[in-house]
Amino acid sequence: MDVAKLINEMGRTPSATARATGLSRMTVHRLRDGVSSPTLATLRELALAAGYDIDVSLVPASDPAAAVAARVMADPATPPLDHLEEWGMTDPGDVEAISTWVTRLERQGGHDPKRLLELAGRSSAPQHRKGARFFAPKPGLTQEQIVEIANSALGGLTGALSGVAAARVYLGHAPDPGPVVSWTNDLAAVAQRLASTLREADEYQPAGVLLAPTMPAYFIDMMMPPAWDHQIVSPIQAAIDLYGLGYEELANEITEGW
């Protein structure tokens, strides 16, 4: 719940909110209008006045903007930041988030391409993505068959495969078993198709299919190898995802010589 909604939830005018929280009316107006951002202490006062409290916890990061930022910085095939929106791959909010990550990655990783991809992978790991859905491997199915199922579920929809599916294409080998990542903007439709063959699970399945939402910019420079007829993320996106999944050696193989 953002601050404006929280104030509305309280059912009070800014003046009444100020009295209830001990904040000045000007401060409440600025918070409500998005002119300034509240500290955690201020946000808790607002929440308590509305009958709520705040529970803060650390969770693994998975921000798609981190991966796109690394690609903007290290991938010639990815448009510069100021051209992404023109390509129809981002909206203004995405561009701001990507720009913030560019600054963050520059600060954390300097200009070492490998370090940038490792950091981006850790910060955009598919298994931690909000909204991700997990499908367990079915006994008796080979990894190739699971990849085929994941690819068929994307048929006609926006999306691309990553994880071991990408490693098999770019390296000719992949851990078996291993996770097949399916990035898509049509989560519900793809999930429905997957559920007709695979069992959905509550937790990440390292040998199954990981279905997750993402930014359209993930699909820049994706490939469809003739021998497979599969939609596969670009090599750099595959490397970022493999770093995030914990397959550092595979990621290093893909990026060797870059």
PDB file of C-alpha atoms in Angstrom:
ATOM      1  CA  MET A   1       0.000   0.000   0.000  1.00  0.00           C
ATOM      2  CA  ASP A   2       1.496   3.366  -0.995  1.00  0.00           C
ATOM      3  CA  VAL A   3       1.334   6.437   1.244  1.00  0.00           C
ATOM      4  CA  ALA A   4      -1.593   8.084  -0.577  1.00  0.00           C
ATOM      5  CA  LYS A   5      -3.666   4.911  -0.281  1.00  0.00           C
ATOM      6  CA  LEU A   6      -2.688   4.570   3.351  1.00  0.00           C
ATOM      7  CA  ILE A   7      -3.914   8.098   4.091  1.00  0.00           C
ATOM      8  CA  ASN A   8      -7.155   7.370   2.243  1.00  0.00           C
ATOM      9  CA  GLU A   9      -7.492   4.102   4.148  1.00  0.00           C
ATOM     10  CA  MET A  10      -7.386   6.105   7.358  1.00  0.00           C
ATOM     11  CA  GLY A  11     -10.473   7.973   6.136  1.00  0.00           C
ATOM     12  CA  ARG A  12      -9.039  11.278   7.258  1.00  0.00           C
ATOM     13  CA  THR A  13      -8.189  14.571   5.610  1.00  0.00           C
ATOM     14  CA  PRO A  14      -4.521  15.626   5.664  1.00  0.00           C
ATOM     15  CA  SER A  15      -5.339  17.796   8.690  1.00  0.00           C
ATOM     16  CA  ALA A  16      -6.829  14.873  10.601  1.00  0.00           C
ATOM     17  CA  THR A  17      -3.946  12.643   9.520  1.00  0.00           C
ATOM     18  CA  ALA A  18      -1.502  15.226  10.820  1.00  0.00           C
ATOM     19  CA  ARG A  19      -3.232  15.291  14.207  1.00  0.00           C
ATOM     20  CA  ALA A  20      -3.370  11.494  14.397  1.00  0.00           C
ATOM     21  CA  THR A  21       0.283  10.987  13.539  1.00  0.00           C
ATOM     22  CA  GLY A  22       1.944  14.079  14.975  1.00  0.00           C
ATOM     23  CA  LEU A  23       3.193  15.089  11.522  1.00  0.00           C
ATOM     24  CA  SER A  24       2.778  18.591  10.135  1.00  0.00           C
ATOM     25  CA  ARG A  25       0.018  19.174   7.589  1.00  0.00           C
ATOM     26  CA  MET A  26       2.609  20.220   5.028  1.00  0.00           C
ATOM     27  CA  THR A  27       4.479  16.937   5.532  1.00  0.00           C
ATOM     28  CA  VAL A  28       1.277  14.928   5.112  1.00  0.00           C
ATOM     29  CA  HIS A  29       0.410  16.853   1.933  1.00  0.00           C
ATOM     30  CA  ARG A  30       3.884  16.199   0.530  1.00  0.00           C
ATOM     31  CA  LEU A  31       3.710  12.499   1.378  1.00  0.00           C
ATOM     32  CA  ARG A  32       0.221  12.132  -0.081  1.00  0.00           C
ATOM     33  CA  ASP A  33       1.197  13.893  -3.303  1.00  0.00           C
ATOM     34  CA  GLY A  34       4.412  11.908  -3.728  1.00  0.00           C
ATOM     35  CA  VAL A  35       6.611  14.982  -3.392  1.00  0.00           C
ATOM     36  CA  SER A  36       8.688  13.364  -0.648  1.00  0.00           C
ATOM     37  CA  SER A  37       9.282   9.812   0.548  1.00  0.00           C
ATOM     38  CA  PRO A  38       8.606   8.820   4.155  1.00  0.00           C
ATOM     39  CA  THR A  39      11.153   7.262   6.452  1.00  0.00           C
ATOM     40  CA  LEU A  40      10.287   3.852   7.851  1.00  0.00           C
ATOM     41  CA  ALA A  41       9.427   5.488  11.185  1.00  0.00           C
ATOM     42  CA  THR A  42       7.019   7.925   9.499  1.00  0.00           C
ATOM     43  CA  LEU A  43       5.435   5.148   7.456  1.00  0.00           C
ATOM     44  CA  ARG A  44       4.871   3.147  10.643  1.00  0.00           C
ATOM     45  CA  GLU A  45       3.148   6.104  12.295  1.00  0.00           C
ATOM     46  CA  LEU A  46       0.794   6.366   9.319  1.00  0.00           C
ATOM     47  CA  ALA A  47       0.134   2.629   9.412  1.00  0.00           C
ATOM     48  CA  LEU A  48      -0.540   2.580  13.184  1.00  0.00           C
ATOM     49  CA  ALA A  49      -2.983   5.478  12.839  1.00  0.00           C
ATOM     50  CA  ALA A  50      -4.872   3.366  10.293  1.00  0.00           C
ATOM     51  CA  GLY A  51      -4.880   0.285  12.545  1.00  0.00           C
ATOM     52  CA  TYR A  52      -2.009  -1.493  10.778  1.00  0.00           C
ATOM     53  CA  ASP A  53       1.627  -2.195  11.552  1.00  0.00           C
ATOM     54  CA  ILE A  54       4.663  -2.795   9.339  1.00  0.00           C
ATOM     55  CA  ASP A  55       6.586  -6.047   9.213  1.00  0.00           C
ATOM     56  CA  VAL A  56       9.946  -5.645   7.472  1.00  0.00           C
ATOM     57  CA  SER A  57      11.885  -8.700   6.308  1.00  0.00           C
ATOM     58  CA  LEU A  58      14.740  -9.456   3.931  1.00  0.00           C
ATOM     59  CA  VAL A  59      13.885 -11.472   0.815  1.00  0.00           C
ATOM     60  CA  PRO A  60      16.086 -12.583  -2.092  1.00  0.00           C
ATOM     61  CA  ALA A  61      16.217  -9.966  -4.836  1.00  0.00           C
ATOM     62  CA  SER A  62      14.762 -10.581  -8.280  1.00  0.00           C
ATOM     63  CA  ASP A  63      14.380  -7.348 -10.197  1.00  0.00           C
ATOM     64  CA  PRO A  64      14.204  -7.671 -13.996  1.00  0.00           C
ATOM     65  CA  ALA A  65      15.562  -4.135 -14.309  1.00  0.00           C
ATOM     66  CA  ALA A  66      18.911  -5.397 -12.990  1.00  0.00           C
ATOM     67  CA  ALA A  67      19.306  -7.818 -15.900  1.00  0.00           C
ATOM     68  CA  VAL A  68      18.274  -5.230 -18.488  1.00  0.00           C
ATOM     69  CA  ALA A  69      20.697  -2.710 -16.973  1.00  0.00           C
ATOM     70  CA  ALA A  70      23.587  -5.166 -17.323  1.00  0.00           C
ATOM     71  CA  ARG A  71      22.607  -5.785 -20.929  1.00  0.00           C
ATOM     72  CA  VAL A  72      22.472  -2.058 -21.663  1.00  0.00           C
ATOM     73  CA  MET A  73      25.975  -1.772 -20.234  1.00  0.00           C
ATOM     74  CA  ALA A  74      27.597  -4.875 -21.747  1.00  0.00           C
ATOM     75  CA  ASP A  75      25.592  -6.031 -24.784  1.00  0.00           C
ATOM     76  CA  PRO A  76      25.959  -4.235 -28.151  1.00  0.00           C
ATOM     77  CA  ALA A  77      22.720  -5.890 -29.347  1.00  0.00           C
ATOM     78  CA  THR A  78      20.696  -4.240 -26.576  1.00  0.00           C
ATOM     79  CA  PRO A  79      19.615  -0.650 -27.363  1.00  0.00           C
ATOM     80  CA  PRO A  80      21.059   2.173 -25.234  1.00  0.00           C
ATOM     81  CA  LEU A  81      18.970   3.197 -22.279  1.00  0.00           C
ATOM     82  CA  ASP A  82      17.526   6.265 -24.017  1.00  0.00           C
ATOM     83  CA  HIS A  83      16.375   4.135 -26.975  1.00  0.00           C
ATOM     84  CA  LEU A  84      14.692   1.291 -25.101  1.00  0.00           C
ATOM     85  CA  GLU A  85      11.381   3.108 -24.832  1.00  0.00           C
ATOM     86  CA  GLU A  86      11.466   3.955 -28.555  1.00  0.00           C
ATOM     87  CA  TRP A  87      11.791   0.248 -29.317  1.00  0.00           C
ATOM     88  CA  GLY A  88       8.577  -0.387 -27.412  1.00  0.00           C
ATOM     89  CA  MET A  89      10.441  -2.581 -24.939  1.00  0.00           C
ATOM     90  CA  THR A  90       9.927  -0.452 -21.831  1.00  0.00           C
ATOM     91  CA  ASP A  91       7.664   2.195 -20.343  1.00  0.00           C
ATOM     92  CA  PRO A  92       8.877   5.333 -18.513  1.00  0.00           C
ATOM     93  CA  GLY A  93       8.746   3.580 -15.127  1.00  0.00           C
ATOM     94  CA  ASP A  94      10.892   0.723 -16.457  1.00  0.00           C
ATOM     95  CA  VAL A  95      13.452   3.157 -17.851  1.00  0.00           C
ATOM     96  CA  GLU A  96      13.796   4.869 -14.474  1.00  0.00           C
ATOM     97  CA  ALA A  97      14.276   1.512 -12.721  1.00  0.00           C
ATOM     98  CA  ILE A  98      16.845   0.363 -15.298  1.00  0.00           C
ATOM     99  CA  SER A  99      18.717   3.658 -15.003  1.00  0.00           C
ATOM    100  CA  THR A 100      18.900   3.238 -11.224  1.00  0.00           C
ATOM    101  CA  TRP A 101      20.329  -0.251 -11.706  1.00  0.00           C
ATOM    102  CA  VAL A 102      22.910   1.027 -14.198  1.00  0.00           C
ATOM    103  CA  THR A 103      24.191   3.394 -11.522  1.00  0.00           C
ATOM    104  CA  ARG A 104      24.074   0.637  -8.901  1.00  0.00           C
ATOM    105  CA  LEU A 105      25.950  -1.890 -11.072  1.00  0.00           C
ATOM    106  CA  GLU A 106      28.586   0.704 -11.997  1.00  0.00           C
ATOM    107  CA  ARG A 107      29.136   1.337  -8.296  1.00  0.00           C
ATOM    108  CA  GLN A 108      29.262  -2.362  -7.351  1.00  0.00           C
ATOM    109  CA  GLY A 109      30.963  -3.912 -10.351  1.00  0.00           C
ATOM    110  CA  GLY A 110      32.865  -1.165 -12.102  1.00  0.00           C
ATOM    111  CA  HIS A 111      33.410  -1.957 -15.767  1.00  0.00           C
ATOM    112  CA  ASP A 112      34.228  -5.669 -15.467  1.00  0.00           C
ATOM    113  CA  PRO A 113      31.658  -7.348 -17.784  1.00  0.00           C
ATOM    114  CA  LYS A 114      31.760 -10.692 -15.971  1.00  0.00           C
ATOM    115  CA  ARG A 115      31.281  -9.030 -12.590  1.00  0.00           C
ATOM    116  CA  LEU A 116      28.364  -7.012 -13.981  1.00  0.00           C
ATOM    117  CA  LEU A 117      26.622 -10.145 -15.239  1.00  0.00           C
ATOM    118  CA  GLU A 118      27.211 -11.982 -11.959  1.00  0.00           C
ATOM    119  CA  LEU A 119      25.749  -9.095  -9.964  1.00  0.00           C
ATOM    120  CA  ALA A 120      22.809  -8.773 -12.348  1.00  0.00           C
ATOM    121  CA  GLY A 121      22.169 -12.508 -12.169  1.00  0.00           C
ATOM    122  CA  ARG A 122      22.157 -12.498  -8.393  1.00  0.00           C
ATOM    123  CA  SER A 123      19.771  -9.544  -8.364  1.00  0.00           C
ATOM    124  CA  SER A 124      17.351 -10.914 -10.972  1.00  0.00           C
ATOM    125  CA  ALA A 125      17.352 -14.642 -10.148  1.00  0.00           C
ATOM    126  CA  PRO A 126      14.296 -16.292 -11.770  1.00  0.00           C
ATOM    127  CA  GLN A 127      13.588 -18.630  -8.847  1.00  0.00           C
ATOM    128  CA  HIS A 128      12.985 -15.599  -6.611  1.00  0.00           C
ATOM    129  CA  ARG A 129      10.868 -13.568  -9.054  1.00  0.00           C
ATOM    130  CA  LYS A 130       7.610 -12.279  -7.609  1.00  0.00           C
ATOM    131  CA  GLY A 131       4.756 -14.112  -9.302  1.00  0.00           C
ATOM    132  CA  ALA A 132       6.918 -17.059 -10.397  1.00  0.00           C
ATOM    133  CA  ARG A 133       5.169 -20.426 -10.703  1.00  0.00           C
ATOM    134  CA  PHE A 134       6.808 -23.809 -10.411  1.00  0.00           C
ATOM    135  CA  PHE A 135       6.018 -27.066 -12.189  1.00  0.00           C
ATOM    136  CA  ALA A 136       7.435 -30.380 -11.023  1.00  0.00           C
ATOM    137  CA  PRO A 137       9.110 -32.807 -13.437  1.00  0.00           C
ATOM    138  CA  LYS A 138       6.950 -35.760 -14.377  1.00  0.00           C
ATOM    139  CA  PRO A 139       8.481 -39.205 -13.727  1.00  0.00           C
ATOM    140  CA  GLY A 140       9.543 -40.870 -16.938  1.00  0.00           C
ATOM    141  CA  LEU A 141       9.986 -37.659 -18.916  1.00  0.00           C
ATOM    142  CA  THR A 142      13.446 -36.828 -20.230  1.00  0.00           C
ATOM    143  CA  GLN A 143      14.882 -33.349 -19.973  1.00  0.00           C
ATOM    144  CA  GLU A 144      14.415 -32.905 -23.714  1.00  0.00           C
ATOM    145  CA  GLN A 145      10.736 -33.750 -23.353  1.00  0.00           C
ATOM    146  CA  ILE A 146      10.347 -31.254 -20.495  1.00  0.00           C
ATOM    147  CA  VAL A 147      11.951 -28.573 -22.691  1.00  0.00           C
ATOM    148  CA  GLU A 148       9.500 -29.501 -25.457  1.00  0.00           C
ATOM    149  CA  ILE A 149       6.565 -29.162 -23.055  1.00  0.00           C
ATOM    150  CA  ALA A 150       7.792 -25.748 -21.879  1.00  0.00           C
ATOM    151  CA  ASN A 151       8.315 -24.583 -25.444  1.00  0.00           C
ATOM    152  CA  SER A 152       4.886 -25.810 -26.573  1.00  0.00           C
ATOM    153  CA  ALA A 153       3.275 -23.902 -23.704  1.00  0.00           C
ATOM    154  CA  LEU A 154       4.759 -20.690 -25.136  1.00  0.00           C
ATOM    155  CA  GLY A 155       3.388 -21.358 -28.609  1.00  0.00           C
ATOM    156  CA  GLY A 156       1.921 -18.173 -30.093  1.00  0.00           C
ATOM    157  CA  LEU A 157       2.578 -16.173 -26.917  1.00  0.00           C
ATOM    158  CA  THR A 158       5.324 -13.737 -25.972  1.00  0.00           C
ATOM    159  CA  GLY A 159       8.122 -15.537 -24.174  1.00  0.00           C
ATOM    160  CA  ALA A 160      11.432 -17.390 -24.370  1.00  0.00           C
ATOM    161  CA  LEU A 161      13.203 -20.256 -22.628  1.00  0.00           C
ATOM    162  CA  SER A 162      16.326 -19.991 -20.509  1.00  0.00           C
ATOM    163  CA  GLY A 163      18.127 -22.068 -17.886  1.00  0.00           C
ATOM    164  CA  VAL A 164      19.196 -25.531 -19.056  1.00  0.00           C
ATOM    165  CA  ALA A 165      17.206 -25.090 -22.273  1.00  0.00           C
ATOM    166  CA  ALA A 166      19.507 -22.223 -23.260  1.00  0.00           C
ATOM    167  CA  ALA A 167      22.638 -24.061 -22.102  1.00  0.00           C
ATOM    168  CA  ARG A 168      21.755 -27.018 -24.339  1.00  0.00           C
ATOM    169  CA  VAL A 169      21.521 -24.695 -27.336  1.00  0.00           C
ATOM    170  CA  TYR A 170      24.553 -22.494 -26.730  1.00  0.00           C
ATOM    171  CA  LEU A 171      26.898 -25.059 -25.178  1.00  0.00           C
ATOM    172  CA  GLY A 172      25.603 -28.371 -26.471  1.00  0.00           C
ATOM    173  CA  HIS A 173      25.304 -29.706 -22.924  1.00  0.00           C
ATOM    174  CA  ALA A 174      23.483 -28.940 -19.683  1.00  0.00           C
ATOM    175  CA  PRO A 175      23.008 -30.483 -16.241  1.00  0.00           C
ATOM    176  CA  ASP A 176      20.405 -33.230 -16.279  1.00  0.00           C
ATOM    177  CA  PRO A 177      18.280 -32.766 -14.282  1.00  0.00           C
ATOM    178  CA  GLY A 178      18.193 -28.973 -14.259  1.00  0.00           C
ATOM    179  CA  PRO A 179      15.678 -26.121 -14.324  1.00  0.00           C
ATOM    180  CA  VAL A 180      13.977 -25.019 -17.530  1.00  0.00           C
ATOM    181  CA  VAL A 181      13.169 -21.317 -17.197  1.00  0.00           C
ATOM    182  CA  SER A 182      10.244 -19.911 -19.149  1.00  0.00           C
ATOM    183  CA  TRP A 183      10.057 -16.109 -19.249  1.00  0.00           C
ATOM    184  CA  THR A 184       6.734 -14.720 -20.438  1.00  0.00           C
ATOM    185  CA  ASN A 185       4.340 -11.790 -20.381  1.00  0.00           C
ATOM    186  CA  ASP A 186       1.366 -14.179 -20.562  1.00  0.00           C
ATOM    187  CA  LEU A 187       1.817 -15.952 -17.233  1.00  0.00           C
ATOM    188  CA  ALA A 188      -1.741 -17.219 -16.741  1.00  0.00           C
ATOM    189  CA  ALA A 189      -2.078 -18.601 -20.266  1.00  0.00           C
ATOM    190  CA  VAL A 190       1.287 -20.380 -20.212  1.00  0.00           C
ATOM    191  CA  ALA A 191       0.630 -21.752 -16.722  1.00  0.00           C
ATOM    192  CA  GLN A 192      -2.688 -23.192 -17.854  1.00  0.00           C
ATOM    193  CA  ARG A 193      -0.987 -24.997 -20.710  1.00  0.00           C
ATOM    194  CA  LEU A 194       1.801 -26.338 -18.509  1.00  0.00           C
ATOM    195  CA  ALA A 195      -0.720 -27.580 -15.941  1.00  0.00           C
ATOM    196  CA  SER A 196      -2.272 -29.880 -18.535  1.00  0.00           C
ATOM    197  CA  THR A 197       0.937 -31.974 -18.470  1.00  0.00           C
ATOM    198  CA  LEU A 198       2.932 -31.072 -15.357  1.00  0.00           C
ATOM    199  CA  ARG A 199       1.937 -30.726 -11.699  1.00  0.00           C
ATOM    200  CA  GLU A 200       2.206 -27.232 -10.262  1.00  0.00           C
ATOM    201  CA  ALA A 201       4.180 -27.042  -7.015  1.00  0.00           C
ATOM    202  CA  ASP A 202       4.438 -24.479  -4.217  1.00  0.00           C
ATOM    203  CA  GLU A 203       8.240 -24.321  -4.275  1.00  0.00           C
ATOM    204  CA  TYR A 204      11.018 -24.001  -6.824  1.00  0.00           C
ATOM    205  CA  GLN A 205      11.651 -27.279  -8.635  1.00  0.00           C
ATOM    206  CA  PRO A 206      15.351 -27.533  -9.653  1.00  0.00           C
ATOM    207  CA  ALA A 207      14.507 -30.242 -12.189  1.00  0.00           C
ATOM    208  CA  GLY A 208      11.215 -28.811 -13.431  1.00  0.00           C
ATOM    209  CA  VAL A 209       9.853 -25.769 -15.233  1.00  0.00           C
ATOM    210  CA  LEU A 210      10.151 -22.324 -13.669  1.00  0.00           C
ATOM    211  CA  LEU A 211       7.605 -19.930 -15.168  1.00  0.00           C
ATOM    212  CA  ALA A 212       8.137 -16.248 -14.404  1.00  0.00           C
ATOM    213  CA  PRO A 213       7.043 -12.776 -15.593  1.00  0.00           C
ATOM    214  CA  THR A 214       9.513 -10.219 -16.861  1.00  0.00           C
ATOM    215  CA  MET A 215      10.102  -7.064 -18.901  1.00  0.00           C
ATOM    216  CA  PRO A 216       9.732  -7.282 -22.697  1.00  0.00           C
ATOM    217  CA  ALA A 217      13.367  -6.139 -22.975  1.00  0.00           C
ATOM    218  CA  TYR A 218      14.390  -9.668 -21.918  1.00  0.00           C
ATOM    219  CA  PHE A 219      13.315 -10.841 -25.376  1.00  0.00           C
ATOM    220  CA  ILE A 220      15.635  -8.542 -27.340  1.00  0.00           C
ATOM    221  CA  ASP A 221      17.899 -10.631 -29.603  1.00  0.00           C
ATOM    222  CA  MET A 222      16.230 -13.922 -28.606  1.00  0.00           C
ATOM    223  CA  MET A 223      16.910 -16.807 -30.954  1.00  0.00           C
ATOM    224  CA  MET A 224      15.028 -19.695 -32.520  1.00  0.00           C
ATOM    225  CA  PRO A 225      17.576 -22.376 -33.492  1.00  0.00           C
ATOM    226  CA  PRO A 226      16.398 -24.179 -36.658  1.00  0.00           C
ATOM    227  CA  ALA A 227      17.210 -27.610 -35.257  1.00  0.00           C
ATOM    228  CA  TRP A 228      15.018 -27.005 -32.197  1.00  0.00           C
ATOM    229  CA  ASP A 229      12.454 -24.446 -33.292  1.00  0.00           C
ATOM    230  CA  HIS A 230      12.497 -23.160 -29.715  1.00  0.00           C
ATOM    231  CA  GLN A 231      12.348 -19.565 -28.527  1.00  0.00           C
ATOM    232  CA  ILE A 232      15.583 -19.081 -26.553  1.00  0.00           C
ATOM    233  CA  VAL A 233      16.778 -15.942 -24.768  1.00  0.00           C
ATOM    234  CA  SER A 234      19.917 -14.264 -26.099  1.00  0.00           C
ATOM    235  CA  PRO A 235      23.316 -15.600 -24.929  1.00  0.00           C
ATOM    236  CA  ILE A 236      23.849 -12.692 -22.538  1.00  0.00           C
ATOM    237  CA  GLN A 237      20.418 -13.133 -20.968  1.00  0.00           C
ATOM    238  CA  ALA A 238      21.077 -16.885 -20.674  1.00  0.00           C
ATOM    239  CA  ALA A 239      24.342 -16.161 -18.852  1.00  0.00           C
ATOM    240  CA  ILE A 240      22.663 -13.717 -16.465  1.00  0.00           C
ATOM    241  CA  ASP A 241      19.938 -16.268 -15.686  1.00  0.00           C
ATOM    242  CA  LEU A 242      22.450 -19.084 -15.165  1.00  0.00           C
ATOM    243  CA  TYR A 243      24.428 -16.917 -12.726  1.00  0.00           C
ATOM    244  CA  GLY A 244      21.183 -16.272 -10.860  1.00  0.00           C
ATOM    245  CA  LEU A 245      20.314 -19.977 -10.772  1.00  0.00           C
ATOM    246  CA  GLY A 246      23.742 -20.841  -9.368  1.00  0.00           C
ATOM    247  CA  TYR A 247      25.245 -22.384 -12.533  1.00  0.00           C
ATOM    248  CA  GLU A 248      28.327 -20.169 -12.602  1.00  0.00           C
ATOM    249  CA  GLU A 249      30.434 -22.576 -14.670  1.00  0.00           C
ATOM    250  CA  LEU A 250      27.829 -22.718 -17.426  1.00  0.00           C
ATOM    251  CA  ALA A 251      27.513 -18.927 -17.408  1.00  0.00           C
ATOM    252  CA  ASN A 252      31.299 -18.605 -17.662  1.00  0.00           C
ATOM    253  CA  GLU A 253      31.317 -20.997 -20.619  1.00  0.00           C
ATOM    254  CA  ILE A 254      28.757 -18.915 -22.463  1.00  0.00           C
ATOM    255  CA  THR A 255      30.658 -15.679 -21.836  1.00  0.00           C
ATOM    256  CA  GLU A 256      34.148 -17.090 -22.466  1.00  0.00           C
ATOM    257  CA  GLY A 257      36.075 -14.772 -24.759  1.00  0.00           C
ATOM    258  CA  TRP A 258      33.628 -11.866 -24.476  1.00  0.00           C
TER     259      TRP A 258
END
